[in-house]
Tab-separated table of C-alpha atoms in Angstrom:
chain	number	residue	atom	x	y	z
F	523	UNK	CA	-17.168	-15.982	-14.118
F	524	UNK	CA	-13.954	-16.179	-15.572
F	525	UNK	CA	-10.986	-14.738	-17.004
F	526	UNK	CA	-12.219	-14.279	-20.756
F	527	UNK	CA	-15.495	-12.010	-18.938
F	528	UNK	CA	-13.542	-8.897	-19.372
F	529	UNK	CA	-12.729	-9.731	-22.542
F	530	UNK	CA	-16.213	-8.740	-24.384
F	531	UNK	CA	-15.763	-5.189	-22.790
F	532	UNK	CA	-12.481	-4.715	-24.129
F	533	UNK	CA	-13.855	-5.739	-27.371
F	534	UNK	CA	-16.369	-2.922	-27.432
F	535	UNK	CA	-13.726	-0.582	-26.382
F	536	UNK	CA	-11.771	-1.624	-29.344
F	537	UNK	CA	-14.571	-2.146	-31.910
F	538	UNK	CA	-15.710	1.976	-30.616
F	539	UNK	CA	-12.149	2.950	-31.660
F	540	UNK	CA	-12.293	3.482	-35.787
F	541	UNK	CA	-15.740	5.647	-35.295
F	542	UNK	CA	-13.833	8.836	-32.794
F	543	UNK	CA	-11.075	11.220	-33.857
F	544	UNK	CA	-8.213	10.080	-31.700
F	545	UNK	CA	-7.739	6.806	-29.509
F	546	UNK	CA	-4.662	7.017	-28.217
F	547	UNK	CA	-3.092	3.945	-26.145
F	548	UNK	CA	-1.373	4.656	-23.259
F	549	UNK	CA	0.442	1.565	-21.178
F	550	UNK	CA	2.122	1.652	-17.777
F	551	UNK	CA	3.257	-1.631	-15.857
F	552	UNK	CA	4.921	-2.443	-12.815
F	553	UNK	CA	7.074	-4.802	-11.100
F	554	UNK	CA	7.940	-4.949	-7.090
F	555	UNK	CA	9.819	-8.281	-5.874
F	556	UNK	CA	10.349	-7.750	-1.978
F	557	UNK	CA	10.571	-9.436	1.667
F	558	UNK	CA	7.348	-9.471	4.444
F	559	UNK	CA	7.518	-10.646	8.168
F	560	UNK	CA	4.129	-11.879	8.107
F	561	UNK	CA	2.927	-13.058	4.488
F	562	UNK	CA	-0.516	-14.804	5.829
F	563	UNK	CA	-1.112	-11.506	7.947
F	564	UNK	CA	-2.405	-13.299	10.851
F	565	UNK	CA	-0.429	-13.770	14.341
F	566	UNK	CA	1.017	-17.254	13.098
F	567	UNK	CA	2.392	-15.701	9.841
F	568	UNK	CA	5.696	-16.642	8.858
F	569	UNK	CA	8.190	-14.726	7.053
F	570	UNK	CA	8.919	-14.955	2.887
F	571	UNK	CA	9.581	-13.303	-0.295
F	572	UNK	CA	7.136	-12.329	-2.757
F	573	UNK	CA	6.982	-10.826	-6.368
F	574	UNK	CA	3.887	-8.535	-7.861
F	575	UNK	CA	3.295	-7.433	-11.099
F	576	UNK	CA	0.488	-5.092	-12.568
F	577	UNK	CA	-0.601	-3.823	-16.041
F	578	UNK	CA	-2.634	-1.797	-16.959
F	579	UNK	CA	-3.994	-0.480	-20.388
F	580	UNK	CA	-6.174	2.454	-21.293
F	581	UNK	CA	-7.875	3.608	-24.967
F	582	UNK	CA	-9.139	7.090	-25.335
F	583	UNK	CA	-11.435	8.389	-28.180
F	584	UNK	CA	-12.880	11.391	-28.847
F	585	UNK	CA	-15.592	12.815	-31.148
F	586	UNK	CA	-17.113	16.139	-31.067
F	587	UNK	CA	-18.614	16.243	-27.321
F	588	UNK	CA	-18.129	12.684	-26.751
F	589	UNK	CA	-15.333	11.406	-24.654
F	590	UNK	CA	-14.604	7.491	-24.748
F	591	UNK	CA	-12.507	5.558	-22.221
F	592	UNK	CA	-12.006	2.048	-21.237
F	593	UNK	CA	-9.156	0.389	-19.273
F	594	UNK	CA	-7.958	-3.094	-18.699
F	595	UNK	CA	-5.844	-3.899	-15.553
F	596	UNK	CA	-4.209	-7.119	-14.290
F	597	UNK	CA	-1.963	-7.755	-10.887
F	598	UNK	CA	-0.650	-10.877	-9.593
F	599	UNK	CA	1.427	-11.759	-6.328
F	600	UNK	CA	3.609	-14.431	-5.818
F	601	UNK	CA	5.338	-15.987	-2.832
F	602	UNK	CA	8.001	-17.857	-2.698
F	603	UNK	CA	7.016	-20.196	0.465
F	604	UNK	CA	3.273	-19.503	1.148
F	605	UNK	CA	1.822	-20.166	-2.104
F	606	UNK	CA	-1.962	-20.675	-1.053
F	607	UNK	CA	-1.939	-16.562	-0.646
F	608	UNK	CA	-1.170	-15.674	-4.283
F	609	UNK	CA	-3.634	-13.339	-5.569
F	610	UNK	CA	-4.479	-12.284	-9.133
F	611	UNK	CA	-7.338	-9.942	-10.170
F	612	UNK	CA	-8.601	-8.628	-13.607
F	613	UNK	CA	-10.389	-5.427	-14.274
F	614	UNK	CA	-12.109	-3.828	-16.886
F	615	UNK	CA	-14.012	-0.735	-17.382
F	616	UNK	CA	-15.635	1.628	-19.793
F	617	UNK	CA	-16.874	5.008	-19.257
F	618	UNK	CA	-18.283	7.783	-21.405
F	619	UNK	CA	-18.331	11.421	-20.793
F	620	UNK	CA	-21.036	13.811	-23.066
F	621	UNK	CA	-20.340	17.791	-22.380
F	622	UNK	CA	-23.387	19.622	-22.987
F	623	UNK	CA	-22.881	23.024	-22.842
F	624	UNK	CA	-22.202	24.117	-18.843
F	625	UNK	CA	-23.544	20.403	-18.013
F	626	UNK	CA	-21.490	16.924	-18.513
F	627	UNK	CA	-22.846	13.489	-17.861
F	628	UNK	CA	-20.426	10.885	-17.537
F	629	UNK	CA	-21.360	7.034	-17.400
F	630	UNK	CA	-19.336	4.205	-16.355
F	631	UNK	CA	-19.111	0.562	-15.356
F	632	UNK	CA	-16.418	-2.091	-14.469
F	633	UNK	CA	-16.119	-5.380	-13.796
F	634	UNK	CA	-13.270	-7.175	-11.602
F	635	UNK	CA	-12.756	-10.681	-11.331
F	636	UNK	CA	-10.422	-12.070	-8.280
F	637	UNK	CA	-8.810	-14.900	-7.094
F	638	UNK	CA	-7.516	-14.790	-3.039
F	639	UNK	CA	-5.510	-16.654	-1.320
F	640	UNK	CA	-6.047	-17.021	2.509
F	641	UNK	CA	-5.895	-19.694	5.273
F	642	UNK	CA	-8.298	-20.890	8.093
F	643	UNK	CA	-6.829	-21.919	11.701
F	644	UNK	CA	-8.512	-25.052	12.745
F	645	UNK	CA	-7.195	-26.246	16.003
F	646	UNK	CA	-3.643	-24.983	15.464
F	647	UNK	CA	-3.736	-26.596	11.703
F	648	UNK	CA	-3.421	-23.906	8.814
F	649	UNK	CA	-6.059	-24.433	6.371
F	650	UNK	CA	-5.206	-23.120	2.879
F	651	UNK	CA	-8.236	-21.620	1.536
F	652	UNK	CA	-9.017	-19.989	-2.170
F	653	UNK	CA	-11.868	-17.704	-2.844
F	654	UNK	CA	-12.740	-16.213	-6.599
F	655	UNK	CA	-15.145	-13.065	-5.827
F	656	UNK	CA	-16.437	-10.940	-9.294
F	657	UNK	CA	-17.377	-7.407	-8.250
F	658	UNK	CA	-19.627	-5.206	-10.576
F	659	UNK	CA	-19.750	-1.284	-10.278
F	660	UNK	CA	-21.895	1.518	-12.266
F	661	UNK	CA	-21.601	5.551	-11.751
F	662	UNK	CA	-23.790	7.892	-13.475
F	663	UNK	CA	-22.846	11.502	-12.864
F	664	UNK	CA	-24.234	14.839	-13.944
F	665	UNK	CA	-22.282	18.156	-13.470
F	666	UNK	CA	-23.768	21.373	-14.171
F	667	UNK	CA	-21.495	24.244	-13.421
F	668	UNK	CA	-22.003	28.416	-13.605
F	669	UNK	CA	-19.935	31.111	-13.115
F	670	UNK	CA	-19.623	30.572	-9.348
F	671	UNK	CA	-21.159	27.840	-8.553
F	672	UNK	CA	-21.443	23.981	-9.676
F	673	UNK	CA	-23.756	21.044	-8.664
F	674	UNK	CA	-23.078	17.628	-8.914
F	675	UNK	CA	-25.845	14.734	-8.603
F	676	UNK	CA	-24.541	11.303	-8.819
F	677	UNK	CA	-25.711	7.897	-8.241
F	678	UNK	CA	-22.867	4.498	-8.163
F	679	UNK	CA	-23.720	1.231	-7.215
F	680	UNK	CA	-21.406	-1.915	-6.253
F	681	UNK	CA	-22.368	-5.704	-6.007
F	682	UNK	CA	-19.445	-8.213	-5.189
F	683	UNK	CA	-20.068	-12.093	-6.070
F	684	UNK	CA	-18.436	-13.963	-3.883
F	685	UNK	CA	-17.766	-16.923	-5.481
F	686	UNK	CA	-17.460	-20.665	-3.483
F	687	UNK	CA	-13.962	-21.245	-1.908
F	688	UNK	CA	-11.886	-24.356	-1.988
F	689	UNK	CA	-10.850	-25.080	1.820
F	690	UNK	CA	-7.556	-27.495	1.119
F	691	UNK	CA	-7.092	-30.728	2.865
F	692	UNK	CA	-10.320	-31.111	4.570
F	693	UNK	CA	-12.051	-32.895	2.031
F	694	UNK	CA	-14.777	-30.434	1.938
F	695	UNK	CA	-16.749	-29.913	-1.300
F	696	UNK	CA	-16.180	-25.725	-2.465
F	697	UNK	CA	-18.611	-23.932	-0.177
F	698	UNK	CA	-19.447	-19.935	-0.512
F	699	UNK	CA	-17.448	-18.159	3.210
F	700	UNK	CA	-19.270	-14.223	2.707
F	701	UNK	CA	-22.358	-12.786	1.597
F	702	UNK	CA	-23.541	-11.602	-1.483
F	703	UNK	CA	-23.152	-7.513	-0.671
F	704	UNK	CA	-24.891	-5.003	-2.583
F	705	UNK	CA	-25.044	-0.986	-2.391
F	706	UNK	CA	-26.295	1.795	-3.801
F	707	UNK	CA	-25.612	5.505	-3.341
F	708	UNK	CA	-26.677	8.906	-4.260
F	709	UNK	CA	-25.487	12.238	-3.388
F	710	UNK	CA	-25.845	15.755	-4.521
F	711	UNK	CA	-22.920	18.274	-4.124
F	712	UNK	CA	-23.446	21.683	-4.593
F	713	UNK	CA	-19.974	24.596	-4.302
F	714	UNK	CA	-19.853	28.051	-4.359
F	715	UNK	CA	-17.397	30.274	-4.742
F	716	UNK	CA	-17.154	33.090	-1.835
F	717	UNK	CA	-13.745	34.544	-3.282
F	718	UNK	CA	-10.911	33.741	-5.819
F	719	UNK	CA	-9.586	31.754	-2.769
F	720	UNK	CA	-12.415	30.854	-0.538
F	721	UNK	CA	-15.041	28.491	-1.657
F	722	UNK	CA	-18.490	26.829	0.450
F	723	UNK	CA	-19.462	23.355	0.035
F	724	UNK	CA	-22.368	21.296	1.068
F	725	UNK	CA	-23.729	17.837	0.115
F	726	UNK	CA	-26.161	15.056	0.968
F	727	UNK	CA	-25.911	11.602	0.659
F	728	UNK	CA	-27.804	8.693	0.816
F	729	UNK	CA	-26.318	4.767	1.136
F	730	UNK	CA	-28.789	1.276	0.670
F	731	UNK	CA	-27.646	-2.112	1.380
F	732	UNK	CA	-28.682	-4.538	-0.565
F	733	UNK	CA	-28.122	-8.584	0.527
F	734	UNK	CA	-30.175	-11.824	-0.439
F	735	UNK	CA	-32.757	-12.746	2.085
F	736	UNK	CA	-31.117	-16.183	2.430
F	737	UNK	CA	-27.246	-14.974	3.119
F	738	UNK	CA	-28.974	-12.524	5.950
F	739	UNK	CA	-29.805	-15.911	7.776
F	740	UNK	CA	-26.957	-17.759	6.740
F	741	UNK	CA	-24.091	-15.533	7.390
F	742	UNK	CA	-25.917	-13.456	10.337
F	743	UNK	CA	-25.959	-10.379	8.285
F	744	UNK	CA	-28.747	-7.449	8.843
F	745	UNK	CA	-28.677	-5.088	5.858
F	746	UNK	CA	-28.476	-1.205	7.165
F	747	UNK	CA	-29.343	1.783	5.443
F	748	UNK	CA	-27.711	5.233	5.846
F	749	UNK	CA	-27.609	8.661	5.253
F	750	UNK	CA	-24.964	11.929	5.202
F	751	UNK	CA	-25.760	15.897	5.456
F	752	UNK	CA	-22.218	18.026	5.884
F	753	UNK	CA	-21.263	21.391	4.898
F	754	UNK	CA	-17.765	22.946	5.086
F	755	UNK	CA	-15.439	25.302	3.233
F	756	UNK	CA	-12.249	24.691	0.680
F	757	UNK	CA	-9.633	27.661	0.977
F	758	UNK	CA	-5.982	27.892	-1.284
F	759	UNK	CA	-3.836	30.455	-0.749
F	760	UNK	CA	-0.117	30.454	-2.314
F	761	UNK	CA	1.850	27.223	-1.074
F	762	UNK	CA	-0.947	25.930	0.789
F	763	UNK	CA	-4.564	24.860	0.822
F	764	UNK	CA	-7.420	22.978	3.034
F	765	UNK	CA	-10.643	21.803	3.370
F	766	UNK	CA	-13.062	20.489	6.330
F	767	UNK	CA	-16.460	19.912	6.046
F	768	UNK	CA	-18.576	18.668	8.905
F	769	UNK	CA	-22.046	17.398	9.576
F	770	UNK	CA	-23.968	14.061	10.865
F	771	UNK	CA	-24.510	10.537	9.616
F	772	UNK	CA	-27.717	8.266	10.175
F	773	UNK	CA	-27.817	4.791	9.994
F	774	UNK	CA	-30.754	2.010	10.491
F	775	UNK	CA	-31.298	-1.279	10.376
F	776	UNK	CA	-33.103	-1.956	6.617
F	777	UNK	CA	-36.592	-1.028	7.000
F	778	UNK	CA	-36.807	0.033	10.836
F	779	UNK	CA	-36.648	4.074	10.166
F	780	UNK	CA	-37.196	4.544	13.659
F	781	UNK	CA	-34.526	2.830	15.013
F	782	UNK	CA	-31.964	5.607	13.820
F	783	UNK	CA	-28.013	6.268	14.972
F	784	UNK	CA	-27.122	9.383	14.467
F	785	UNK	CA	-23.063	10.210	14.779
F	786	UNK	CA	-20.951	13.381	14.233
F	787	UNK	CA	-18.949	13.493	10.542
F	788	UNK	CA	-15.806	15.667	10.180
F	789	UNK	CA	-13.135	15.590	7.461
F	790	UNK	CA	-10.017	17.687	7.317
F	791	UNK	CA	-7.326	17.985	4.129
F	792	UNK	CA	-4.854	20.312	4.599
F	793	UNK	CA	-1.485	20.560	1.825
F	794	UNK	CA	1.334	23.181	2.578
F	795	UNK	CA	4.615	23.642	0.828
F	796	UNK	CA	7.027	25.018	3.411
F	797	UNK	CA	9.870	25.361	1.545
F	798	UNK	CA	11.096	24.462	-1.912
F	799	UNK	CA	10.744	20.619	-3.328
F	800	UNK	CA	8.388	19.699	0.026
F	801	UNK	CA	5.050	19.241	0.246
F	802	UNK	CA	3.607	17.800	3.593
F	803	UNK	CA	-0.173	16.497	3.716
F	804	UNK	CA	-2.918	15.475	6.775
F	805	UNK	CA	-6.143	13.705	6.205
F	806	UNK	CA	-8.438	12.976	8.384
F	807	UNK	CA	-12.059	11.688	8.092
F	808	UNK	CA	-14.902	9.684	9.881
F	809	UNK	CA	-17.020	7.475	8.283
F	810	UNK	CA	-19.838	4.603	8.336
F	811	UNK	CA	-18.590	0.848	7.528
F	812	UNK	CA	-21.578	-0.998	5.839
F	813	UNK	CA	-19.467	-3.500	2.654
F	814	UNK	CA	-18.107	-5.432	5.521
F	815	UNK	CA	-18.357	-4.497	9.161
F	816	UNK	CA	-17.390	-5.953	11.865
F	817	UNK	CA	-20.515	-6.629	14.164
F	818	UNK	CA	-22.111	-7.746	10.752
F	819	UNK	CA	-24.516	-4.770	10.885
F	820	UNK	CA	-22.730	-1.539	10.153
F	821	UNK	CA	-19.287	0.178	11.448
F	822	UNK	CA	-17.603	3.421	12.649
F	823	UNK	CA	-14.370	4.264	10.801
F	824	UNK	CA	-12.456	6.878	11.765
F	825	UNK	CA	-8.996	7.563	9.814
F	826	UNK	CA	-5.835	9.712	9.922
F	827	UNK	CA	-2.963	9.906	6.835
F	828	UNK	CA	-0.039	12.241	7.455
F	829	UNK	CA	2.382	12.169	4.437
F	830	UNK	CA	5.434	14.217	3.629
F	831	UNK	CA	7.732	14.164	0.011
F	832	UNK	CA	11.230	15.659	-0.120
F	833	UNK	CA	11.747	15.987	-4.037
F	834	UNK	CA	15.730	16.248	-4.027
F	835	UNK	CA	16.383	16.804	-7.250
F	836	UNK	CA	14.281	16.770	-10.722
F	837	UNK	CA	14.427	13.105	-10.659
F	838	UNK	CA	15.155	11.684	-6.679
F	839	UNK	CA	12.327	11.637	-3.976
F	840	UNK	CA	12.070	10.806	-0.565
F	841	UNK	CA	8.766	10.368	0.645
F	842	UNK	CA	6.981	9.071	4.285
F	843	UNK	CA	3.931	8.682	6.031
F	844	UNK	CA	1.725	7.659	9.065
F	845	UNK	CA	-1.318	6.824	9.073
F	846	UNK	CA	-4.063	5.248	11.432
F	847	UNK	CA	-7.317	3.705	10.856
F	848	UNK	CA	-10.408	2.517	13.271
F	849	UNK	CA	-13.310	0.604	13.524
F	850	UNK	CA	-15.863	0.151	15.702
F	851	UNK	CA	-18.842	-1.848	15.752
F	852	UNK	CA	-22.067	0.237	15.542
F	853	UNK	CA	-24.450	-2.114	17.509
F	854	UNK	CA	-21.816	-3.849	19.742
F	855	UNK	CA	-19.095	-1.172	20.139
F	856	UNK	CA	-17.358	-3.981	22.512
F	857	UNK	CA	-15.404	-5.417	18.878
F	858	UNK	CA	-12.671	-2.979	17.139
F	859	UNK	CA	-9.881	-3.439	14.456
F	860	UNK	CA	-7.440	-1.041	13.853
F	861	UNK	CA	-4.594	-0.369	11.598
F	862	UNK	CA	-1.132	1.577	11.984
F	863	UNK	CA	1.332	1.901	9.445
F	864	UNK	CA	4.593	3.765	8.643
F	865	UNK	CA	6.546	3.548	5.418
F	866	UNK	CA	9.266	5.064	4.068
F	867	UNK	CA	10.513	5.541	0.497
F	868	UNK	CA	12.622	7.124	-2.263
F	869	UNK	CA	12.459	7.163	-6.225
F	870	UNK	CA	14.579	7.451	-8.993
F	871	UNK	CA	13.269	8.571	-12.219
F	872	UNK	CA	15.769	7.193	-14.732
F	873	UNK	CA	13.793	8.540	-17.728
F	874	UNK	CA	10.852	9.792	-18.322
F	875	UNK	CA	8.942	6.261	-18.446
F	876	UNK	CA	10.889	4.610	-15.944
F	877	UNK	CA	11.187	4.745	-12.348
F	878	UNK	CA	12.787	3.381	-9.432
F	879	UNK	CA	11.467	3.036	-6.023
F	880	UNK	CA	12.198	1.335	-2.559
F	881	UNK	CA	10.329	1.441	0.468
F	882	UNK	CA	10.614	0.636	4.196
F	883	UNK	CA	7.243	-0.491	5.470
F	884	UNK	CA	5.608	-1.121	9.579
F	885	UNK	CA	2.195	-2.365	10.211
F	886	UNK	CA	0.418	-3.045	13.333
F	887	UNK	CA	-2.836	-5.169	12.979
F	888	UNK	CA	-5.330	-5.503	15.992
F	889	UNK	CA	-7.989	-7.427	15.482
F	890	UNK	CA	-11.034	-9.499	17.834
F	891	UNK	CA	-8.908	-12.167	18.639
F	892	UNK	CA	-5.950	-11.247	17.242
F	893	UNK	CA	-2.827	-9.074	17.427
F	894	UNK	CA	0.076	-9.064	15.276
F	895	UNK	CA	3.082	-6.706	13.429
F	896	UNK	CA	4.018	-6.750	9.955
F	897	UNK	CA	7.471	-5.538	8.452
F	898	UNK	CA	8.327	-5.505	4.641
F	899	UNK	CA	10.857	-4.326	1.991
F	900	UNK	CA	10.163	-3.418	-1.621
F	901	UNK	CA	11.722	-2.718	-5.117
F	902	UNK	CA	9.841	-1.818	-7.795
F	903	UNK	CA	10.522	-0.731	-11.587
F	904	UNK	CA	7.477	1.423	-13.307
F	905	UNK	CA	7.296	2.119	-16.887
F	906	UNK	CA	4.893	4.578	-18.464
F	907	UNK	CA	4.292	3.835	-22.494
């Protein structure tokens, strides 16, 4: 698949417009040219400079109960001395949204098309290696909501093409590195109001790998199915709000029922507003790994985000944040990765389409095998049309 797939959707966006009310355009892109210690992110990786730019482009239409969206996005990186990890990716999407009455039902799909950069260590010899991948993606939604209370029931589902990668200077003919990886998911959420400011929520979910019988045995893949039940309350008062829900998740392998993990769930949000202009933020959340996990079964995540923004004046911000992230494997807990991070940043809104921003970034990486630190600076321009 290549570049010109999107452009069929985009066409039916486009060709939809004359037929609704109002389609108004809306633009935004942005540019960020900046400095990394590490630009192959492995424990080798050299220092260089790099340049990214993004667009993206959205059309909305409306007529009587029917809502029509659909969005085209593009992003490319550039370095200026490790040019075999470039990246570019192209994304389009259209959704619909049908209110009907106290219900809505909302439909959507989009379609993203990548090209990777990456490198392969072989011996102490840096491999250049580029990978296309096309990734598909479908949500149907349906909300009903009453006077207290609203349930939501909601099925997506994600398949990602990997497509075959050109290894540079082996001499190798272009050979597929990853799986094909499907999944789909259901859940139902239902929320009640207890109080203007106190709310109860509950939901169950449902997760089903889906991979080829043939990349199971090539790329030692076993396709695990999963499960979520968690309740937990939402409360705002004033300057300050939070949420936490708890409950368990269930994996298995595909097809072996009986052979079930069962693991504790928690997520925490909390947002306060101590004093004028800042707002600080935690959250925190467990979760099951099945896209891509490490022990090529399934995964435990856990993660923690801790953010703060200082809004000096109508138009200056400082902002900062921590956060953490964890993996385990779930059948061979013996393999981990992990993530830490700190940035810091402040933006200048020249106008109302324009802003400034520069950030201070710190990453450390541990991986099986690997260890390594990561340091960058960044400049960006954003304009909003």
């Amino acid at each position: 698949m290549g570049r010109l797939c999107v452009a069929p959707v985009l066409m039916a966006i486009l060709g939809a417009a004359p037929s609704v009310a109002q389609s108004p355009l809306a633009l935004s892109s942005e540019i960020e040219t900046g400095w990394t210690s590490n630009a192959t992110d492995s424990a080798a990786g050299g220092a260089d400079f790099y340049v990214t730019h993004s667009h993206d482009m959205s059309l909305t239409g409306q007529t009587g109960n029917l809502l029509l969206r659909g969005s085209l996005a593009m992003s490319q990186t550039r370095l200026a001395t490790f040019r075999f990890e470039d990246d570019a990716e192209v994304t389009g999407a259209i959704e619909a949204q049908l209110a009907l009455g106290a219900a809505a039902l909302r439909l959507g799909y989009a379609v993203t098309q990548s090209w990777t950069g990456d490198d392969l260590s072989v011996g102490g010899l840096v491999v250049p290696v580029r990978s296309p991948a096309s990734e598909h993606e479908y949500v149907a939604e349906f909300t009903l909501r009453g006077v207290d209370q609203q349930v939501v029931v909601a099925v997506t589902g994600d398949w990602v093409l990997p497509g075959e990668s050109v290894l540079g200077g082996l001499g190798l003919p272009p050979l597929r590195l990853t799986p094909q990886v499907g999944s789909v998911a259901g859940r139902i959420d239902w929320e009640r109001a207890l109080s203007p400011n106190l709310a109860m929520l509950t939901g169950l979910e449902a997760w089903f790998t889906l991979i080829p019988e043939a990349d199971r045995i090539t790329y030692l893949r076993i396709p695990v199915d999963g499960g979520r039940v968690s309740a937990g309350l939402r409360v705002a008062d004033g300057g300050w709000s939070a949420e936490g829900a708890g409950g368990l998740d269930l994996v298995w392998p595909k097809g072996l029922s009986g052979m079930i993990w069962t693991m504790p769930y928690v997520s925490v949000s909390a947002s306060v507003v101590p004093m004028a202009g800042v707002t600080l933020a935690l959250n925190a959340e467990t979760g099951v790994e099945l896209a891509d996990p490490l022990d090529g079964a399934a995964g435990r995540t856990a993660a923690l985000d801790l953010g703060a923004t200082w809004l000096l004046t109508p138009d200056i911000a400082l902002s900062a944040s921590l956060a953490a992230q964890q993996e385990w494997g779930l059948f061979d807990d013996s393999i981990s990765r992990s993530v830490r991070t700190a940035m810091v940043g402040a933006s200048y809104a020249v106008s109302e389409r324009f802003t400034y921003r520069a950030t201070l970034s710190w990453s450390r990486h541990a991986d099986p095998g690997e260890s390594y630190d990561k340091a960058g600076i960044g400049l960006s321009l954003r304009g909003d049309f």
